[in-house]
XYZ file of C-alpha atoms in Angstrom:
606
model
C 20.595 34.289 -74.346
C 16.870 33.543 -74.528
C 17.198 32.553 -78.165
C 19.934 30.061 -77.336
C 17.871 28.567 -74.498
C 14.895 28.247 -76.830
C 16.940 26.376 -79.409
C 18.248 23.982 -76.758
C 14.737 23.208 -75.557
C 13.560 22.639 -79.137
C 16.509 20.349 -79.775
C 15.681 18.316 -76.656
C 12.055 17.874 -77.786
C 13.156 16.837 -81.269
C 15.662 14.373 -79.806
C 13.038 12.854 -77.524
C 10.637 12.572 -80.445
C 13.312 10.907 -82.537
C 14.038 8.412 -79.768
C 10.332 7.531 -79.522
C 10.114 7.110 -83.283
C 13.127 4.810 -83.333
C 11.740 2.787 -80.433
C 8.355 2.540 -82.097
C 10.025 1.361 -85.304
C 11.844 -1.409 -83.460
C 8.700 -2.433 -81.570
C 6.486 -2.585 -84.664
C 8.899 -3.658 -87.378
C 12.041 -5.244 -85.970
C 11.212 -6.776 -82.602
C 8.443 -9.412 -82.348
C 8.391 -9.887 -78.576
C 5.507 -7.478 -78.137
C 3.678 -9.040 -81.044
C 4.210 -12.479 -79.483
C 2.890 -11.201 -76.163
C -0.200 -9.913 -77.931
C -0.527 -13.204 -79.780
C -0.384 -15.098 -76.488
C -3.362 -13.124 -75.298
C -5.254 -13.395 -78.597
C -4.419 -16.993 -79.553
C -5.216 -20.170 -77.686
C -3.073 -23.202 -78.326
C -4.943 -26.486 -78.054
C -3.142 -29.824 -78.035
C -4.715 -32.443 -80.300
C -4.120 -35.749 -78.541
C -3.651 -38.765 -80.828
C -5.845 -41.838 -80.706
C -3.936 -44.625 -78.982
C -3.555 -47.845 -80.958
C -6.022 -50.618 -80.163
C -5.071 -54.193 -79.228
C -6.699 -57.268 -80.777
C -6.255 -60.970 -80.156
C -4.706 -63.376 -82.686
C -8.123 -63.976 -84.293
C -9.037 -60.298 -84.624
C -11.184 -60.057 -81.494
C -11.019 -56.674 -79.807
C -9.316 -56.627 -76.406
C -8.514 -52.936 -75.792
C -10.065 -49.893 -77.466
C -10.589 -46.192 -76.711
C -13.405 -44.141 -75.236
C -13.561 -40.349 -75.493
C -13.088 -38.334 -72.332
C -12.818 -34.644 -71.603
C -10.622 -32.555 -69.327
C -11.647 -29.143 -68.050
C -8.572 -27.009 -68.704
C -7.665 -23.776 -66.957
C -5.469 -20.817 -67.949
C -4.900 -19.247 -64.562
C -4.020 -15.748 -65.786
C -7.339 -15.509 -67.634
C -9.582 -16.490 -64.742
C -11.381 -13.275 -63.727
C -14.501 -12.571 -61.699
C -15.263 -16.252 -61.289
C -18.800 -16.819 -60.059
C -17.886 -19.680 -57.736
C -21.480 -20.454 -56.774
C -22.478 -20.776 -60.426
C -19.349 -22.821 -61.185
C -20.149 -25.252 -58.377
C -23.716 -25.560 -59.603
C -22.700 -26.312 -63.194
C -19.944 -28.787 -62.311
C -21.843 -30.321 -59.383
C -19.176 -29.745 -56.746
C -19.260 -27.783 -53.482
C -17.269 -24.714 -52.448
C -14.872 -26.764 -50.361
C -14.054 -28.993 -53.338
C -13.549 -25.929 -55.531
C -11.126 -24.375 -53.045
C -9.245 -27.678 -52.819
C -8.990 -27.828 -56.613
C -7.557 -24.296 -56.801
C -5.155 -24.935 -53.938
C -3.894 -28.163 -55.484
C -3.559 -26.566 -58.907
C -1.718 -23.475 -57.643
C 0.674 -25.654 -55.615
C 1.451 -27.659 -58.732
C 2.042 -24.463 -60.704
C 4.448 -23.193 -58.039
C 6.314 -26.481 -57.757
C 6.842 -26.679 -61.484
C 7.510 -22.932 -61.858
C 5.017 -23.073 -64.667
C 3.647 -20.325 -66.880
C 0.245 -19.059 -65.731
C -0.656 -18.543 -69.394
C -0.213 -22.247 -70.121
C -3.309 -24.483 -70.052
C -3.406 -27.141 -67.341
C -6.005 -29.787 -66.403
C -8.325 -28.565 -63.651
C -10.988 -31.299 -63.571
C -9.942 -34.479 -65.327
C -11.812 -37.185 -67.172
C -15.280 -35.769 -67.560
C -17.684 -38.250 -69.117
C -19.908 -37.826 -72.174
C -22.753 -37.172 -69.761
C -20.759 -34.445 -68.005
C -19.899 -32.833 -71.332
C -23.506 -32.804 -72.504
C -24.477 -31.099 -69.265
C -21.847 -28.352 -69.304
C -20.851 -27.700 -72.909
C -23.390 -24.869 -73.404
C -22.313 -23.203 -70.150
C -18.533 -23.320 -70.377
C -18.388 -19.845 -71.964
C -19.688 -18.391 -68.703
C -16.335 -19.079 -67.075
C -13.469 -17.138 -68.570
C -10.142 -18.992 -68.475
C -11.697 -22.458 -68.749
C -12.149 -24.680 -71.809
C -12.672 -28.352 -72.686
C -9.801 -30.527 -73.944
C -10.716 -33.768 -75.759
C -8.688 -36.955 -75.339
C -9.323 -40.699 -75.077
C -9.084 -43.250 -72.291
C -8.730 -47.007 -72.445
C -11.714 -49.357 -72.456
C -11.774 -53.152 -72.405
C -13.877 -55.588 -74.390
C -12.854 -58.322 -71.948
C -11.542 -58.329 -68.398
C -9.101 -61.120 -69.304
C -5.308 -60.811 -69.561
C -5.109 -57.718 -67.348
C -1.520 -58.378 -66.242
C -0.393 -59.186 -69.788
C -2.070 -56.170 -71.404
C -1.216 -53.726 -68.618
C -2.781 -50.338 -67.985
C -2.394 -46.664 -68.915
C -2.320 -43.718 -66.534
C -1.049 -40.155 -66.285
C 2.706 -39.877 -66.445
C 4.334 -39.329 -63.060
C 6.697 -36.535 -62.112
C 9.552 -39.033 -61.845
C 8.853 -40.329 -65.349
C 8.674 -36.782 -66.674
C 11.985 -35.867 -65.089
C 13.723 -39.035 -66.292
C 12.550 -39.047 -69.901
C 15.361 -38.719 -72.437
C 13.519 -37.547 -75.551
C 11.192 -35.045 -73.826
C 8.155 -36.384 -75.648
C 5.754 -36.196 -72.731
C 4.307 -33.251 -70.847
C 2.421 -32.910 -67.628
C -1.025 -34.471 -68.002
C -0.022 -36.916 -70.759
C -0.905 -40.589 -70.427
C 1.541 -43.453 -70.865
C 1.585 -47.233 -70.575
C 2.568 -48.267 -67.065
C 2.777 -52.065 -67.329
C 2.346 -55.006 -69.687
C 2.035 -54.605 -73.441
C 0.895 -51.016 -72.895
C 4.316 -50.156 -71.434
C 6.565 -52.307 -73.644
C 4.995 -51.094 -76.899
C 4.392 -47.516 -75.749
C 6.350 -45.930 -78.618
C 4.129 -47.706 -81.171
C 0.806 -47.265 -79.385
C 1.029 -43.603 -78.334
C 0.998 -41.836 -81.723
C 2.069 -38.205 -82.184
C 0.231 -35.194 -80.797
C -0.924 -32.321 -83.007
C -1.754 -28.708 -82.208
C -4.480 -26.233 -83.161
C -4.272 -22.435 -82.812
C -7.545 -20.587 -82.197
C -8.301 -16.854 -82.292
C -10.244 -15.340 -79.414
C -11.543 -11.887 -78.569
C -10.851 -9.774 -75.495
C -13.484 -11.735 -73.553
C -11.800 -15.044 -74.368
C -14.513 -16.188 -76.790
C -13.188 -18.323 -79.651
C -13.643 -16.685 -83.060
C -12.130 -19.348 -85.313
C -8.835 -20.785 -86.509
C -5.756 -18.569 -86.398
C -4.712 -17.642 -89.961
C -7.052 -20.303 -91.353
C -5.180 -23.098 -89.644
C -1.876 -22.297 -91.336
C 0.141 -23.331 -88.294
C -2.025 -26.263 -87.183
C -0.651 -29.809 -87.219
C -2.696 -32.995 -87.242
C -2.225 -35.671 -84.615
C -0.999 -39.062 -85.860
C -2.838 -42.085 -84.411
C -0.855 -44.822 -82.695
C -0.351 -48.156 -84.393
C -2.718 -51.026 -83.663
C -1.289 -54.247 -82.239
C -2.320 -57.802 -82.998
C -1.613 -59.899 -79.951
C -0.632 -63.553 -79.959
C -3.264 -64.237 -77.298
C -6.247 -66.433 -78.083
C -8.878 -64.523 -76.128
C -11.237 -67.489 -75.842
C -8.466 -69.667 -74.408
C -7.320 -66.842 -72.122
C -10.809 -66.369 -70.710
C -11.137 -70.122 -70.155
C -7.807 -70.229 -68.318
C -8.907 -67.423 -66.014
C -12.161 -69.262 -65.422
C -10.242 -72.379 -64.343
C -7.793 -70.469 -62.113
C -10.465 -68.353 -60.419
C -10.059 -68.385 -56.650
C -6.563 -69.866 -56.882
C -3.038 -68.454 -56.823
C -0.797 -69.469 -59.672
C -0.230 -69.177 -63.383
C -1.007 -70.736 -66.747
C 1.187 -70.093 -69.791
C 0.487 -71.653 -73.177
C 2.859 -71.202 -76.136
C 2.740 -72.180 -79.798
C 6.085 -74.023 -80.041
C 6.795 -73.338 -83.721
C 6.553 -69.545 -83.332
C 7.054 -68.718 -79.644
C 3.678 -66.968 -79.687
C 1.990 -66.914 -76.278
C -1.548 -68.217 -76.622
C -2.522 -67.599 -73.027
C -0.878 -65.970 -70.010
C -2.987 -66.237 -66.886
C -1.922 -64.778 -63.557
C -4.069 -65.529 -60.548
C -5.447 -63.703 -58.774
C -5.978 -60.926 -61.297
C -8.034 -57.711 -61.440
C -10.630 -55.990 -63.611
C -8.719 -53.587 -65.907
C -11.776 -51.330 -66.101
C -11.013 -50.287 -62.528
C -7.767 -48.651 -63.681
C -9.325 -46.256 -66.147
C -11.498 -43.177 -65.799
C -11.783 -40.656 -62.995
C -11.708 -43.280 -60.226
C -8.286 -44.575 -61.276
C -6.349 -43.270 -58.262
C -8.825 -44.563 -55.703
C -9.050 -47.983 -57.367
C -5.299 -48.269 -57.835
C -4.744 -47.816 -54.112
C -7.301 -50.535 -53.338
C -5.829 -52.994 -55.853
C -2.188 -52.349 -54.958
C -2.947 -52.790 -51.240
C -4.843 -56.053 -51.782
C -3.099 -58.785 -49.788
C -3.610 -61.227 -52.695
C -1.374 -59.001 -54.890
C -3.423 -58.997 -58.115
C -0.903 -56.646 -59.772
C 1.867 -59.216 -59.256
C 2.359 -60.890 -62.641
C 3.129 -64.446 -61.536
C 4.041 -65.886 -64.975
C 7.030 -63.504 -65.115
C 7.744 -62.503 -61.541
C 7.018 -65.491 -59.298
C 10.119 -67.607 -58.687
C 9.589 -71.192 -57.601
C 11.623 -74.349 -57.298
C 10.888 -76.353 -60.459
C 10.348 -79.682 -58.703
C 10.322 -82.954 -60.622
C 9.704 -81.371 -64.015
C 13.401 -80.453 -63.828
C 14.275 -84.155 -64.057
C 13.601 -84.025 -67.786
C 16.326 -81.410 -68.194
C 18.666 -83.480 -65.992
C 18.059 -86.521 -68.193
C 18.964 -84.718 -71.416
C 22.108 -83.140 -69.951
C 23.234 -86.544 -68.673
C 22.645 -88.105 -72.098
C 24.586 -85.300 -73.745
C 27.468 -85.715 -71.286
C 27.484 -89.470 -71.899
C 27.193 -90.458 -68.241
C 24.072 -92.547 -68.966
C 22.208 -94.021 -71.934
C 18.439 -94.465 -72.342
C 18.911 -98.079 -71.190
C 20.832 -97.231 -68.004
C 19.129 -98.771 -64.972
C 19.636 -97.431 -61.462
C 18.190 -99.009 -58.342
C 15.625 -96.922 -56.446
C 17.564 -96.831 -53.174
C 15.204 -95.008 -50.835
C 17.676 -95.102 -47.966
C 19.593 -92.319 -49.722
C 16.681 -90.111 -50.737
C 12.944 -90.627 -50.397
C 10.787 -91.683 -53.341
C 7.210 -92.726 -54.110
C 5.337 -95.286 -56.180
C 5.944 -98.992 -56.809
C 9.124 -99.139 -58.872
C 12.571 -100.546 -58.112
C 15.068 -100.605 -60.990
C 14.000 -98.387 -63.886
C 15.742 -97.347 -67.082
C 15.738 -93.627 -68.023
C 12.261 -93.564 -69.556
C 10.870 -95.447 -66.581
C 12.625 -93.122 -64.141
C 10.982 -90.082 -65.776
C 7.617 -91.846 -65.970
C 7.701 -92.729 -62.260
C 9.631 -89.598 -61.217
C 12.288 -91.602 -59.364
C 14.298 -89.402 -56.985
C 17.196 -91.841 -56.283
C 17.687 -92.339 -60.037
C 18.251 -88.652 -60.704
C 20.361 -88.158 -57.611
C 22.758 -90.761 -58.973
C 22.602 -89.195 -62.446
C 23.651 -85.820 -61.052
C 26.451 -87.438 -59.056
C 27.816 -88.939 -62.267
C 27.682 -85.561 -63.962
C 29.371 -83.650 -61.141
C 31.972 -86.266 -60.136
C 33.726 -87.408 -63.314
C 37.177 -87.702 -61.801
C 38.587 -84.697 -63.653
C 40.262 -83.596 -60.415
C 41.632 -85.644 -57.536
C 40.064 -83.327 -54.976
C 36.264 -84.045 -54.689
C 35.593 -80.355 -54.090
C 37.407 -79.305 -57.263
C 35.862 -82.179 -59.179
C 32.339 -81.039 -58.223
C 33.194 -77.460 -59.203
C 34.314 -78.545 -62.687
C 31.230 -80.713 -63.143
C 28.869 -77.972 -61.979
C 30.346 -75.474 -64.447
C 29.642 -77.885 -67.317
C 26.162 -78.629 -65.962
C 25.388 -74.891 -65.746
C 26.177 -74.317 -69.432
C 23.773 -77.021 -70.534
C 20.970 -76.023 -68.165
C 21.184 -72.328 -69.068
C 20.962 -73.167 -72.780
C 17.321 -74.143 -72.112
C 16.653 -70.545 -71.029
C 16.895 -71.117 -67.281
C 18.717 -68.705 -64.981
C 18.307 -65.693 -67.276
C 15.660 -63.425 -68.723
C 14.231 -64.914 -71.888
C 13.462 -61.435 -73.238
C 9.667 -61.526 -73.473
C 8.011 -58.309 -74.669
C 6.858 -57.352 -71.179
C 8.622 -55.479 -68.372
C 9.651 -56.928 -64.999
C 10.670 -60.422 -66.109
C 12.697 -62.241 -63.428
C 15.733 -64.459 -64.050
C 15.177 -67.406 -61.771
C 18.371 -69.057 -60.526
C 20.747 -71.706 -61.818
C 23.327 -71.958 -59.012
C 26.949 -71.661 -60.125
C 30.205 -72.395 -58.288
C 30.458 -68.672 -57.493
C 26.983 -68.827 -55.940
C 27.998 -71.666 -53.614
C 31.268 -69.927 -52.773
C 29.222 -66.999 -51.487
C 26.648 -69.214 -49.795
C 29.312 -71.215 -47.933
C 31.357 -68.079 -47.145
C 34.619 -69.582 -48.327
C 34.075 -73.052 -46.813
C 34.479 -75.997 -49.226
C 31.422 -77.669 -50.751
C 30.857 -80.738 -52.930
C 28.164 -82.943 -54.449
C 26.824 -84.168 -51.099
C 25.986 -80.543 -50.207
C 24.030 -79.763 -53.359
C 22.475 -83.012 -54.622
C 18.903 -81.705 -54.135
C 19.450 -79.902 -57.464
C 18.932 -83.317 -59.061
C 15.192 -83.326 -58.337
C 14.478 -79.632 -58.883
C 14.721 -78.625 -55.245
C 17.465 -76.831 -53.318
C 18.674 -73.583 -54.820
C 17.013 -74.012 -58.229
C 14.548 -71.246 -59.063
C 12.458 -70.865 -62.212
C 9.709 -68.537 -63.323
C 6.631 -70.159 -64.908
C 7.425 -68.618 -68.311
C 10.720 -70.517 -68.371
C 8.950 -73.820 -67.766
C 6.450 -73.200 -70.564
C 9.376 -72.300 -72.812
C 11.121 -75.518 -71.721
C 8.052 -77.530 -72.793
C 8.113 -75.715 -76.153
C 11.839 -76.496 -76.511
C 11.193 -80.210 -76.015
C 8.324 -80.033 -78.520
C 10.735 -78.438 -81.025
C 13.412 -81.092 -80.328
C 16.097 -78.646 -79.269
C 15.322 -74.987 -79.923
C 12.974 -72.217 -78.853
C 11.851 -68.858 -80.190
C 11.692 -66.180 -77.506
C 8.126 -66.155 -76.134
C 6.236 -63.005 -77.084
C 2.768 -61.461 -76.888
C 2.584 -59.314 -80.035
C 2.625 -60.919 -83.489
C 2.088 -57.792 -85.590
C 2.607 -54.041 -85.211
C 0.307 -51.987 -87.424
C -0.057 -53.710 -90.789
C 3.422 -55.255 -90.747
C 2.172 -58.802 -90.220
C 5.334 -59.655 -88.255
C 6.609 -59.252 -84.690
C 9.760 -57.383 -83.704
C 12.913 -59.007 -85.177
C 14.074 -60.539 -81.884
C 10.939 -62.694 -81.810
C 11.741 -64.606 -84.982
C 15.208 -66.050 -84.316
C 15.724 -69.623 -83.091
C 17.764 -70.290 -79.957
C 19.369 -73.737 -79.919
C 20.290 -75.663 -76.804
C 23.566 -77.567 -76.281
C 21.645 -80.852 -76.449
C 21.459 -83.066 -79.562
C 17.966 -83.537 -80.999
C 18.179 -87.326 -80.499
C 18.246 -86.811 -76.752
C 15.044 -84.769 -76.949
C 13.319 -87.710 -78.598
C 14.131 -89.839 -75.563
C 12.648 -87.155 -73.287
C 9.552 -86.898 -75.484
C 8.997 -90.681 -75.334
C 9.250 -90.602 -71.550
C 6.880 -87.649 -71.231
C 4.335 -89.502 -73.361
C 4.580 -92.440 -70.947
C 4.049 -90.065 -67.976
C 0.597 -89.232 -69.360
C -0.224 -92.678 -70.744
C 0.710 -94.750 -67.703
C 2.627 -92.625 -65.191
C 1.961 -89.888 -62.632
C -0.373 -87.863 -64.908
C -2.504 -90.627 -66.408
C -5.646 -90.015 -64.359
C -6.308 -86.399 -65.254
C -4.038 -85.385 -68.157
C -4.747 -88.215 -70.591
C -7.010 -87.286 -73.511
C -8.979 -89.669 -75.683
C -8.102 -88.354 -79.146
C -4.899 -86.369 -78.463
C -1.477 -87.738 -77.535
C -0.191 -85.545 -74.718
C 3.443 -85.489 -73.535
C 3.861 -84.128 -69.999
C 5.647 -84.188 -66.667
C 4.275 -83.658 -63.173
C 5.996 -81.864 -60.330
C 5.264 -81.424 -56.648
C 7.246 -78.474 -55.325
C 8.140 -78.454 -51.642
C 6.856 -75.378 -49.838
C 7.291 -76.072 -46.130
C 5.689 -75.278 -43.770
C 2.776 -74.621 -46.133
C 1.236 -77.038 -48.628
C 3.223 -78.028 -51.722
C 2.745 -76.357 -55.103
C 1.205 -78.388 -57.926
C 3.181 -78.180 -61.204
C 2.759 -79.631 -64.692
C 4.313 -79.036 -68.107
C 3.103 -80.569 -71.346
C 2.810 -80.230 -75.094
C 0.412 -81.736 -77.650
C -0.090 -83.407 -79.947
C 3.051 -85.539 -79.814
C 3.590 -85.126 -83.569
C 3.659 -81.579 -84.942
C 2.855 -79.964 -81.563
C 0.507 -76.957 -81.565
C 0.578 -76.023 -77.884
C 3.083 -76.201 -75.018
C 1.980 -75.311 -71.521
C 3.083 -74.881 -67.917
C 0.736 -74.676 -64.948
C 1.624 -73.729 -61.373
C -1.099 -73.868 -58.727
C 0.123 -72.755 -55.339
C -0.652 -74.780 -52.179
C -2.441 -77.497 -54.181
C -0.381 -80.623 -53.602
C 0.644 -83.151 -56.223
C 1.300 -82.084 -59.801
C -0.891 -84.864 -61.185
C -3.943 -83.242 -59.599
C -4.612 -79.510 -59.945
C -1.908 -78.566 -62.458
C -2.292 -81.599 -64.724
C -6.076 -81.209 -64.755
C -5.928 -77.538 -65.735
C -3.246 -78.097 -68.383
C -5.166 -80.928 -70.049
C -8.385 -78.889 -70.109
C -6.525 -75.980 -71.733
C -5.018 -78.320 -74.352
C -8.415 -79.841 -75.045
C -10.043 -76.414 -75.325
C -7.434 -75.107 -77.742
C -7.104 -78.129 -80.012
C -10.745 -79.271 -80.071
C -12.554 -75.981 -79.498
C -14.218 -77.272 -76.353
C -13.873 -79.697 -73.460
C -15.420 -83.146 -73.209
C -14.638 -84.007 -69.572
C -17.081 -82.174 -67.296
C -15.924 -84.282 -64.349
C -12.359 -82.917 -64.615
C -13.606 -79.350 -65.055
C -15.842 -79.733 -62.013
C -12.891 -81.134 -60.049
C -10.824 -78.034 -60.889
C -13.594 -75.561 -60.117
C -14.327 -77.087 -56.707
C -10.666 -76.644 -55.794
C -10.435 -79.638 -53.466
C -7.391 -81.340 -54.914
C -7.343 -84.731 -53.239
């Protein structure tokens, strides 16, 4: 009996020992979960952030570059016996700030259900000075280490709205990303070129694995760097912007609301894109980003509002040039057609009475273009005047939209607006089913009424006239990396529905506008033939907007431009003055009319 019991007990011990041996075999040889857990404690994974691509102007001048910055990272599980007084002394913060940092960090960890063994930023964007002060003391605080990355810096404060800014990716952006490239704490372009070309600028992150001892002290690369990967820098961009011209444009528009857009007609390259008022891009980088962003975004002058793309105005009299070409194409007038300036129908200005087409553009005759639009919209294709106007407006729309109006041109920036070319469907909605005809909508003839354009479209229109019938989509980047070319969509030509011969008539008239018409006093240049058109955009009850488009020289044009200056009256004053100075600066390398420059800077446009 006792012998049998003894054998049973021995068998049990042997069985238990066998079970332990089997389990030990699986732990050490087969399963790697325990090894991985040990590795997690012995190995620190450090992200190697790539250098973001720089941005240069068309002549190689630096616009945006990178400065090193440093984040204090924390691995919460490893923080033990923290000497808070010493920590506050080293990092020059007080106990209250330290508690707030821990509370904020722990809340973020909970909200994201994150791993407490994963490194997270604790204090962001330490400067070189901060690093020099703390780098020999960081080992005193277990669970903390320094992560190196770069932040944006600016060689010039110009073109802030065109270039855009970079900041930490938001939770919404993280949640909505499709390719899962970004992680918490990563930076991304938020506006402008920085946002549109993000995939080229950002580069690819690398990773480094470091061995550490039980006290968390780094002892070198894990397995001699076998598993490390190098970061890949982002690609540099060459912008189309002429930085000197851009800075001059911002100088001229200082203290004013409006926009300046200059384009090279042959390529669609944007030479200058000024939005006023603007902001200093240096304010949206570094540790004070959040505080400065709140101040800038709450500014009543809206410096973050990119007027060249987002402001929608009535085009005013500059739209008469488009009306003229559509009418020529439709055959309802010829260049020699004369129409009496009947001011009992619609008001006009200047001493003219019975102009032909060129004279009507030169003198900006309102009754002339009202009659021209009537002929386009009432051709007698239907007996009913309402149906006849509808048919005419549909044909008019097709021509007008071929210039790039009423739609996004497709510039390489986010947030471009469409403007508005009213269609029959638009008026059906506006009149809630009631009939409408030409007499209800004739203000379209002079660029008022329901017409809306963005300044970019008007600059593109000037470039289209300069090219005698086509445009290349305006763009701000002419080369990605060493490619020497822009993206493919910024090479193709887009032709209008208007014959090139009709553009020559418009060009002749625009030359007369500057030589002897509404722009002669401030837009005319001594050695350069400028073709332009003024516009005064109604803005009741406030002052009118001053508008001007132009291109130069008349033969083989090198620059096309639009200028909008809000609340500044007639187009031949503020806008024409600024446009002619920009043309002079670009083509001659300087300006030779200090009186006109002084007139613009004083801002009293009388």
